[in-house]
PDB file of C-alpha atoms in Angstrom:
ATOM      1  CA  MET O   1     -12.509  -1.852  -7.277  1.00 35.00           C
ATOM      2  CA  SER O   2     -13.239  -3.490  -3.905  1.00 40.00           C
ATOM      3  CA  ASP O   3     -14.870  -1.955  -0.856  1.00 45.00           C
ATOM      4  CA  GLU O   4     -11.632  -2.315   1.112  1.00 46.00           C
ATOM      5  CA  TYR O   5      -9.762  -0.412  -1.598  1.00 38.00           C
ATOM      6  CA  ASP O   6     -12.331   2.408  -1.396  1.00 51.00           C
ATOM      7  CA  THR O   7     -11.882   2.492   2.364  1.00 52.00           C
ATOM      8  CA  PHE O   8      -8.314   3.715   1.924  1.00 63.00           C
ATOM      9  CA  THR O   9      -9.784   7.123   1.018  1.00 56.00           C
ATOM     10  CA  GLY O  10     -12.044   7.084   4.062  1.00 57.00           C
ATOM     11  CA  GLU O  11     -15.286   6.017   2.437  1.00 57.00           C
ATOM     12  CA  PRO O  12     -17.175   3.825   4.937  1.00 54.00           C
ATOM     13  CA  ARG O  13     -17.874   0.260   3.888  1.00 57.00           C
ATOM     14  CA  SER O  14     -21.142   0.212   5.823  1.00 60.00           C
ATOM     15  CA  GLU O  15     -23.268   2.327   8.123  1.00 73.00           C
ATOM     16  CA  SER O  16     -21.946   0.643  11.272  1.00 87.00           C
ATOM     17  CA  VAL O  17     -20.531   3.015  13.869  1.00 90.00           C
ATOM     18  CA  ARG O  18     -17.272   1.080  13.894  1.00 91.00           C
ATOM     19  CA  ASP O  19     -16.734   1.499  10.164  1.00 91.00           C
ATOM     20  CA  ARG O  20     -17.781   5.145  10.315  1.00 91.00           C
ATOM     21  CA  LEU O  21     -15.170   5.793  13.007  1.00 93.00           C
ATOM     22  CA  ILE O  22     -12.482   4.082  10.925  1.00 93.00           C
ATOM     23  CA  GLY O  23     -13.500   6.060   7.845  1.00 92.00           C
ATOM     24  CA  ALA O  24     -13.498   9.353   9.758  1.00 92.00           C
ATOM     25  CA  THR O  25     -10.021   8.627  11.123  1.00 93.00           C
ATOM     26  CA  ILE O  26      -8.699   7.823   7.660  1.00 93.00           C
ATOM     27  CA  ARG O  27     -10.118  11.100   6.324  1.00 92.00           C
ATOM     28  CA  LEU O  28      -8.583  13.046   9.219  1.00 91.00           C
ATOM     29  CA  LEU O  29      -5.229  11.461   8.490  1.00 90.00           C
ATOM     30  CA  ALA O  30      -5.518  12.524   4.854  1.00 90.00           C
ATOM     31  CA  ASP O  31      -6.625  16.063   5.664  1.00 90.00           C
ATOM     32  CA  ALA O  32      -4.668  16.938   8.780  1.00 87.00           C
ATOM     33  CA  GLY O  33      -2.106  14.266   9.594  1.00 87.00           C
ATOM     34  CA  PRO O  34      -1.587  12.067  12.671  1.00 86.00           C
ATOM     35  CA  ALA O  35      -1.263  14.962  15.138  1.00 83.00           C
ATOM     36  CA  GLU O  36      -4.965  15.731  14.766  1.00 84.00           C
ATOM     37  CA  ILE O  37      -6.186  12.220  15.545  1.00 88.00           C
ATOM     38  CA  LYS O  38      -8.047  12.922  18.782  1.00 89.00           C
ATOM     39  CA  VAL O  39     -11.081  11.192  20.246  1.00 90.00           C
ATOM     40  CA  ARG O  40     -13.197  14.343  20.403  1.00 90.00           C
ATOM     41  CA  ARG O  41     -12.480  15.332  16.826  1.00 91.00           C
ATOM     42  CA  ILE O  42     -13.121  11.841  15.485  1.00 91.00           C
ATOM     43  CA  ALA O  43     -16.397  11.674  17.401  1.00 90.00           C
ATOM     44  CA  ASP O  44     -17.495  15.091  16.124  1.00 89.00           C
ATOM     45  CA  VAL O  45     -16.744  14.194  12.506  1.00 87.00           C
ATOM     46  CA  THR O  46     -18.577  10.894  12.850  1.00 89.00           C
ATOM     47  CA  GLY O  47     -21.546  12.407  14.675  1.00 88.00           C
ATOM     48  CA  VAL O  48     -21.299  10.137  17.717  1.00 90.00           C
ATOM     49  CA  SER O  49     -20.269  10.562  21.339  1.00 88.00           C
ATOM     50  CA  THR O  50     -16.706  10.036  22.516  1.00 89.00           C
ATOM     51  CA  VAL O  51     -18.001   7.047  24.437  1.00 90.00           C
ATOM     52  CA  ALA O  52     -18.530   5.275  21.106  1.00 89.00           C
ATOM     53  CA  VAL O  53     -14.790   5.378  20.350  1.00 89.00           C
ATOM     54  CA  TYR O  54     -13.949   3.708  23.660  1.00 90.00           C
ATOM     55  CA  HIS O  55     -16.828   1.261  23.337  1.00 90.00           C
ATOM     56  CA  HIS O  56     -15.817   0.012  19.891  1.00 92.00           C
ATOM     57  CA  PHE O  57     -12.031   0.242  20.171  1.00 91.00           C
ATOM     58  CA  GLY O  58     -10.966   0.863  23.766  1.00 89.00           C
ATOM     59  CA  GLY O  59      -8.935   3.933  22.842  1.00 88.00           C
ATOM     60  CA  VAL O  60      -7.073   5.783  20.110  1.00 88.00           C
ATOM     61  CA  ARG O  61      -4.296   3.216  19.886  1.00 87.00           C
ATOM     62  CA  GLU O  62      -6.738   0.411  19.179  1.00 90.00           C
ATOM     63  CA  LEU O  63      -8.622   2.586  16.695  1.00 92.00           C
ATOM     64  CA  LEU O  64      -5.392   3.324  14.845  1.00 91.00           C
ATOM     65  CA  GLU O  65      -4.521  -0.372  14.802  1.00 90.00           C
ATOM     66  CA  ALA O  66      -7.864  -0.978  13.080  1.00 91.00           C
ATOM     67  CA  VAL O  67      -7.122   1.845  10.638  1.00 92.00           C
ATOM     68  CA  VAL O  68      -3.704   0.402   9.802  1.00 92.00           C
ATOM     69  CA  GLY O  69      -5.237  -3.046   9.364  1.00 92.00           C
ATOM     70  CA  THR O  70      -7.789  -1.524   7.008  1.00 93.00           C
ATOM     71  CA  GLY O  71      -4.974   0.076   5.046  1.00 94.00           C
ATOM     72  CA  TYR O  72      -3.212  -3.256   4.649  1.00 94.00           C
ATOM     73  CA  ARG O  73      -6.414  -4.950   3.502  1.00 93.00           C
ATOM     74  CA  ALA O  74      -6.826  -2.175   0.947  1.00 94.00           C
ATOM     75  CA  LEU O  75      -3.257  -2.790  -0.171  1.00 96.00           C
ATOM     76  CA  LYS O  76      -3.950  -6.507  -0.520  1.00 96.00           C
ATOM     77  CA  ALA O  77      -7.028  -5.824  -2.663  1.00 95.00           C
ATOM     78  CA  ALA O  78      -5.038  -3.445  -4.866  1.00 96.00           C
ATOM     79  CA  LEU O  79      -2.224  -5.973  -5.295  1.00 97.00           C
ATOM     80  CA  GLU O  80      -4.683  -8.735  -6.150  1.00 97.00           C
ATOM     81  CA  ASN O  81      -6.258  -6.496  -8.757  1.00 96.00           C
ATOM     82  CA  ALA O  82      -2.840  -5.711 -10.220  1.00 97.00           C
ATOM     83  CA  SER O  83      -2.036  -9.423 -10.436  1.00 97.00           C
ATOM     84  CA  ASN O  84      -4.693  -9.597 -13.169  1.00 95.00           C
ATOM     85  CA  ALA O  85      -2.896  -7.022 -15.305  1.00 95.00           C
ATOM     86  CA  ASP O  86      -1.292  -9.650 -17.546  1.00 96.00           C
ATOM     87  CA  PRO O  87      -0.222 -13.317 -17.467  1.00 97.00           C
ATOM     88  CA  ASP O  88       3.396 -12.095 -17.423  1.00 98.00           C
ATOM     89  CA  PRO O  89       4.576 -12.136 -13.776  1.00 98.00           C
ATOM     90  CA  GLY O  90       7.004  -9.305 -14.519  1.00 98.00           C
ATOM     91  CA  ALA O  91       4.122  -7.116 -15.659  1.00 98.00           C
ATOM     92  CA  GLN O  92       2.136  -8.181 -12.602  1.00 98.00           C
ATOM     93  CA  LEU O  93       4.912  -7.063 -10.278  1.00 98.00           C
ATOM     94  CA  PHE O  94       5.284  -3.712 -11.987  1.00 98.00           C
ATOM     95  CA  ALA O  95       1.501  -3.225 -11.891  1.00 98.00           C
ATOM     96  CA  MET O  96       1.626  -3.964  -8.164  1.00 98.00           C
ATOM     97  CA  ALA O  97       4.241  -1.260  -7.743  1.00 98.00           C
ATOM     98  CA  LEU O  98       1.905   1.182  -9.484  1.00 98.00           C
ATOM     99  CA  ALA O  99      -0.973   0.102  -7.249  1.00 97.00           C
ATOM    100  CA  CYS O 100       1.116   0.635  -4.116  1.00 97.00           C
ATOM    101  CA  ARG O 101       2.136   4.059  -5.393  1.00 97.00           C
ATOM    102  CA  GLU O 102      -1.470   5.071  -5.971  1.00 95.00           C
ATOM    103  CA  LEU O 103      -2.536   4.106  -2.470  1.00 95.00           C
ATOM    104  CA  ALA O 104       0.330   6.100  -0.979  1.00 95.00           C
ATOM    105  CA  GLN O 105      -0.588   9.149  -3.020  1.00 93.00           C
ATOM    106  CA  ARG O 106      -4.243   8.893  -1.998  1.00 92.00           C
ATOM    107  CA  ASN O 107      -3.380   9.109   1.691  1.00 92.00           C
ATOM    108  CA  PRO O 108       0.314   9.659   2.414  1.00 93.00           C
ATOM    109  CA  HIS O 109      -0.239   9.933   6.174  1.00 91.00           C
ATOM    110  CA  LEU O 110      -1.977   6.563   6.293  1.00 93.00           C
ATOM    111  CA  TYR O 111       0.777   4.999   4.197  1.00 93.00           C
ATOM    112  CA  ASP O 112       3.383   6.469   6.552  1.00 91.00           C
ATOM    113  CA  MET O 113       1.531   5.146   9.585  1.00 89.00           C
ATOM    114  CA  MET O 114       1.174   1.689   8.045  1.00 90.00           C
ATOM    115  CA  PHE O 115       4.940   1.401   7.685  1.00 88.00           C
ATOM    116  CA  GLY O 116       5.996   3.144  10.882  1.00 79.00           C
ATOM    117  CA  LEU O 117       7.172   6.347   9.191  1.00 72.00           C
ATOM    118  CA  SER O 118       4.938   8.545  11.335  1.00 65.00           C
ATOM    119  CA  THR O 119       3.312   8.126  14.711  1.00 60.00           C
ATOM    120  CA  ARG O 120       0.458   9.544  16.682  1.00 56.00           C
ATOM    121  CA  GLY O 121       0.853   9.684  20.443  1.00 51.00           C
ATOM    122  CA  THR O 122       0.866   6.152  21.820  1.00 47.00           C
ATOM    123  CA  TYR O 123       0.608   4.424  18.460  1.00 47.00           C
ATOM    124  CA  ARG O 124       3.585   2.972  16.636  1.00 50.00           C
ATOM    125  CA  TYR O 125       3.811  -0.014  14.312  1.00 49.00           C
ATOM    126  CA  VAL O 126       5.538  -2.856  16.158  1.00 51.00           C
ATOM    127  CA  ALA O 127       6.648  -6.215  14.814  1.00 49.00           C
ATOM    128  CA  ASP O 128       5.476  -8.154  17.894  1.00 52.00           C
ATOM    129  CA  ALA O 129       1.871  -6.977  17.663  1.00 51.00           C
ATOM    130  CA  PRO O 130      -0.946  -9.546  18.163  1.00 50.00           C
ATOM    131  CA  LYS O 131      -1.054 -12.234  15.479  1.00 54.00           C
ATOM    132  CA  ASP O 132      -4.531 -11.148  14.391  1.00 57.00           C
ATOM    133  CA  GLY O 133      -3.601  -7.462  14.279  1.00 62.00           C
ATOM    134  CA  PRO O 134      -2.086  -5.128  11.650  1.00 71.00           C
ATOM    135  CA  VAL O 135       1.069  -7.206  11.193  1.00 81.00           C
ATOM    136  CA  ALA O 136      -1.011 -10.196  10.107  1.00 87.00           C
ATOM    137  CA  ALA O 137      -2.903  -7.979   7.661  1.00 89.00           C
ATOM    138  CA  PHE O 138       0.404  -6.835   6.183  1.00 92.00           C
ATOM    139  CA  VAL O 139       1.580 -10.431   5.790  1.00 93.00           C
ATOM    140  CA  ASP O 140      -1.601 -11.214   3.855  1.00 94.00           C
ATOM    141  CA  ALA O 141      -0.919  -8.302   1.491  1.00 95.00           C
ATOM    142  CA  TYR O 142       2.787  -9.053   1.150  1.00 96.00           C
ATOM    143  CA  THR O 143       1.999 -12.683   0.302  1.00 97.00           C
ATOM    144  CA  VAL O 144       0.204 -11.529  -2.859  1.00 97.00           C
ATOM    145  CA  PHE O 145       3.395  -9.749  -3.929  1.00 98.00           C
ATOM    146  CA  ALA O 146       5.607 -12.688  -2.945  1.00 98.00           C
ATOM    147  CA  ASP O 147       3.433 -15.110  -4.926  1.00 98.00           C
ATOM    148  CA  ALA O 148       4.056 -13.061  -8.079  1.00 98.00           C
ATOM    149  CA  CYS O 149       7.790 -13.256  -7.351  1.00 98.00           C
ATOM    150  CA  HIS O 150       7.535 -17.034  -7.081  1.00 98.00           C
ATOM    151  CA  ARG O 151       5.793 -17.084 -10.471  1.00 98.00           C
ATOM    152  CA  LEU O 152       8.639 -15.016 -11.905  1.00 98.00           C
ATOM    153  CA  VAL O 153      11.142 -17.585 -10.595  1.00 98.00           C
ATOM    154  CA  ARG O 154       9.143 -20.536 -11.949  1.00 97.00           C
ATOM    155  CA  ALA O 155       8.954 -18.848 -15.353  1.00 97.00           C
ATOM    156  CA  GLY O 156      12.749 -19.003 -15.540  1.00 96.00           C
ATOM    157  CA  ARG O 157      13.010 -15.246 -16.028  1.00 95.00           C
ATOM    158  CA  ILE O 158      15.728 -14.749 -13.447  1.00 97.00           C
ATOM    159  CA  THR O 159      18.642 -16.664 -11.971  1.00 97.00           C
ATOM    160  CA  ILE O 160      17.630 -16.167  -8.327  1.00 96.00           C
ATOM    161  CA  VAL O 161      15.759 -19.292  -7.227  1.00 95.00           C
ATOM    162  CA  ASP O 162      14.346 -18.077  -3.902  1.00 97.00           C
ATOM    163  CA  GLY O 163      11.153 -16.122  -4.535  1.00 97.00           C
ATOM    164  CA  TYR O 164      11.202 -14.702  -1.002  1.00 97.00           C
ATOM    165  CA  VAL O 165      14.584 -13.104  -1.662  1.00 97.00           C
ATOM    166  CA  VAL O 166      13.212 -11.624  -4.885  1.00 97.00           C
ATOM    167  CA  ALA O 167      10.167 -10.298  -3.018  1.00 98.00           C
ATOM    168  CA  ALA O 168      12.271  -8.734  -0.259  1.00 97.00           C
ATOM    169  CA  GLU O 169      14.565  -6.974  -2.716  1.00 97.00           C
ATOM    170  CA  LEU O 170      11.828  -5.738  -5.049  1.00 97.00           C
ATOM    171  CA  TRP O 171       9.516  -4.668  -2.211  1.00 97.00           C
ATOM    172  CA  SER O 172      12.360  -2.692  -0.645  1.00 97.00           C
ATOM    173  CA  ALA O 173      12.961  -0.929  -3.954  1.00 97.00           C
ATOM    174  CA  VAL O 174       9.280  -0.124  -4.527  1.00 97.00           C
ATOM    175  CA  HIS O 175       8.734   1.032  -0.949  1.00 96.00           C
ATOM    176  CA  GLY O 176      11.806   3.252  -1.190  1.00 96.00           C
ATOM    177  CA  PHE O 177      10.566   4.845  -4.393  1.00 97.00           C
ATOM    178  CA  VAL O 178       7.055   5.394  -3.056  1.00 96.00           C
ATOM    179  CA  THR O 179       8.316   6.884   0.194  1.00 95.00           C
ATOM    180  CA  LEU O 180      10.750   9.252  -1.507  1.00 96.00           C
ATOM    181  CA  GLU O 181       8.197  10.349  -4.100  1.00 96.00           C
ATOM    182  CA  ILE O 182       5.465  11.249  -1.608  1.00 93.00           C
ATOM    183  CA  ALA O 183       8.108  13.147   0.361  1.00 92.00           C
ATOM    184  CA  GLY O 184       8.680  15.307  -2.728  1.00 94.00           C
ATOM    185  CA  HIS O 185      12.152  14.134  -3.683  1.00 95.00           C
ATOM    186  CA  PHE O 186      11.402  13.357  -7.337  1.00 96.00           C
ATOM    187  CA  THR O 187       9.884  16.655  -8.427  1.00 94.00           C
ATOM    188  CA  ARG O 188      12.755  17.242 -10.852  1.00 95.00           C
ATOM    189  CA  PHE O 189      11.517  14.323 -12.967  1.00 96.00           C
ATOM    190  CA  PRO O 190       8.631  15.156 -15.347  1.00 95.00           C
ATOM    191  CA  HIS O 191       7.368  11.566 -15.249  1.00 95.00           C
ATOM    192  CA  PRO O 192       8.578   9.744 -12.115  1.00 96.00           C
ATOM    193  CA  VAL O 193       6.931   6.462 -13.109  1.00 96.00           C
ATOM    194  CA  THR O 194       8.793   6.144 -16.395  1.00 95.00           C
ATOM    195  CA  ASP O 195      11.843   8.229 -15.460  1.00 96.00           C
ATOM    196  CA  VAL O 196      12.559   6.490 -12.140  1.00 97.00           C
ATOM    197  CA  LEU O 197      10.271   3.600 -11.214  1.00 97.00           C
ATOM    198  CA  ALA O 198      10.242   1.782 -14.561  1.00 96.00           C
ATOM    199  CA  SER O 199      13.972   2.263 -15.074  1.00 96.00           C
ATOM    200  CA  MET O 200      14.687   0.972 -11.566  1.00 97.00           C
ATOM    201  CA  ALA O 201      12.395  -2.030 -12.003  1.00 96.00           C
ATOM    202  CA  VAL O 202      13.968  -3.001 -15.324  1.00 98.00           C
ATOM    203  CA  ASN O 203      17.473  -2.623 -13.927  1.00 97.00           C
ATOM    204  CA  HIS O 204      16.582  -4.790 -10.920  1.00 97.00           C
ATOM    205  CA  LEU O 205      15.164  -7.558 -13.105  1.00 97.00           C
ATOM    206  CA  VAL O 206      18.174  -7.444 -15.404  1.00 98.00           C
ATOM    207  CA  GLY O 207      20.438  -7.608 -12.361  1.00 97.00           C
ATOM    208  CA  MET O 208      18.544 -10.740 -11.305  1.00 97.00           C
ATOM    209  CA  GLY O 209      19.242 -12.329 -14.684  1.00 97.00           C
ATOM    210  CA  ASP O 210      16.319 -11.224 -16.841  1.00 98.00           C
ATOM    211  CA  ASP O 211      16.696 -10.172 -20.462  1.00 97.00           C
ATOM    212  CA  ARG O 212      16.546  -6.370 -20.710  1.00 98.00           C
ATOM    213  CA  ASP O 213      14.131  -6.296 -23.633  1.00 98.00           C
ATOM    214  CA  ARG O 214      11.820  -8.727 -21.886  1.00 98.00           C
ATOM    215  CA  ALA O 215      11.985  -6.749 -18.656  1.00 98.00           C
ATOM    216  CA  GLN O 216      11.204  -3.545 -20.546  1.00 98.00           C
ATOM    217  CA  ARG O 217       8.198  -5.213 -22.180  1.00 98.00           C
ATOM    218  CA  SER O 218       6.902  -6.167 -18.749  1.00 98.00           C
ATOM    219  CA  ALA O 219       7.117  -2.560 -17.582  1.00 97.00           C
ATOM    220  CA  THR O 220       5.523  -1.260 -20.775  1.00 97.00           C
ATOM    221  CA  THR O 221       2.677  -3.777 -20.482  1.00 97.00           C
ATOM    222  CA  ALA O 222       1.955  -2.773 -16.895  1.00 97.00           C
ATOM    223  CA  ILE O 223       1.981   0.941 -17.687  1.00 97.00           C
ATOM    224  CA  ALA O 224      -0.410   0.377 -20.587  1.00 96.00           C
ATOM    225  CA  TRP O 225      -2.745  -1.590 -18.303  1.00 96.00           C
ATOM    226  CA  TRP O 226      -2.573   1.184 -15.730  1.00 95.00           C
ATOM    227  CA  GLU O 227      -3.334   3.911 -18.247  1.00 94.00           C
ATOM    228  CA  ILE O 228      -6.367   2.025 -19.599  1.00 93.00           C
ATOM    229  CA  ARG O 229      -7.595   1.444 -16.058  1.00 88.00           C
ATOM    230  CA  HIS O 230      -7.409   5.167 -15.307  1.00 87.00           C
ATOM    231  CA  ALA O 231      -8.633   6.492 -18.642  1.00 81.00           C
TER     232      ALA O 231
END
């Protein structure tokens, strides 16, 4: 597990003041939500003066941009790890869905902020942000997912030949599931991963031209990898 992945829970990567401020903000998001992200509170939790926040980031907006960028880098690390689940690109994609789900469950408020589902004051995710900002960090993470979709296409598993179309459709499905689950909409299902996510993933692959048995094996392989990883 990488340092960036750990940072998603608010554990600082180093003893630098900048990283400590990012970690404190991530923990506040997890514990209290975006409404409580205030300079004084962040400074108190970190054990520094409020001047440090402005010195390192300029203000809360810039601090939150750094937090969102950190979240995307954590997502990228998790997706890269999931890509090693199995040589089967279908299993890789399903493992990536499980990795995304875990990150969202670890810190739902951070996940919401990363994808513009919640805001804090002057901060909102915007598509025309600086090229070296959070949007670029998301593109880096999304590319890992898209690469697995390209491998699925090259393997001849599906009839769609544009891997970017596959990535857009599957990412939309995974993001929808993750968002609805953390909002509490799947509590009626005893096992949301197998009852909803796996079934949806298999159906999507079959709809794209995959063999159902082969698609089911991909899901089963990924779940087995996930269970071993968390044993």
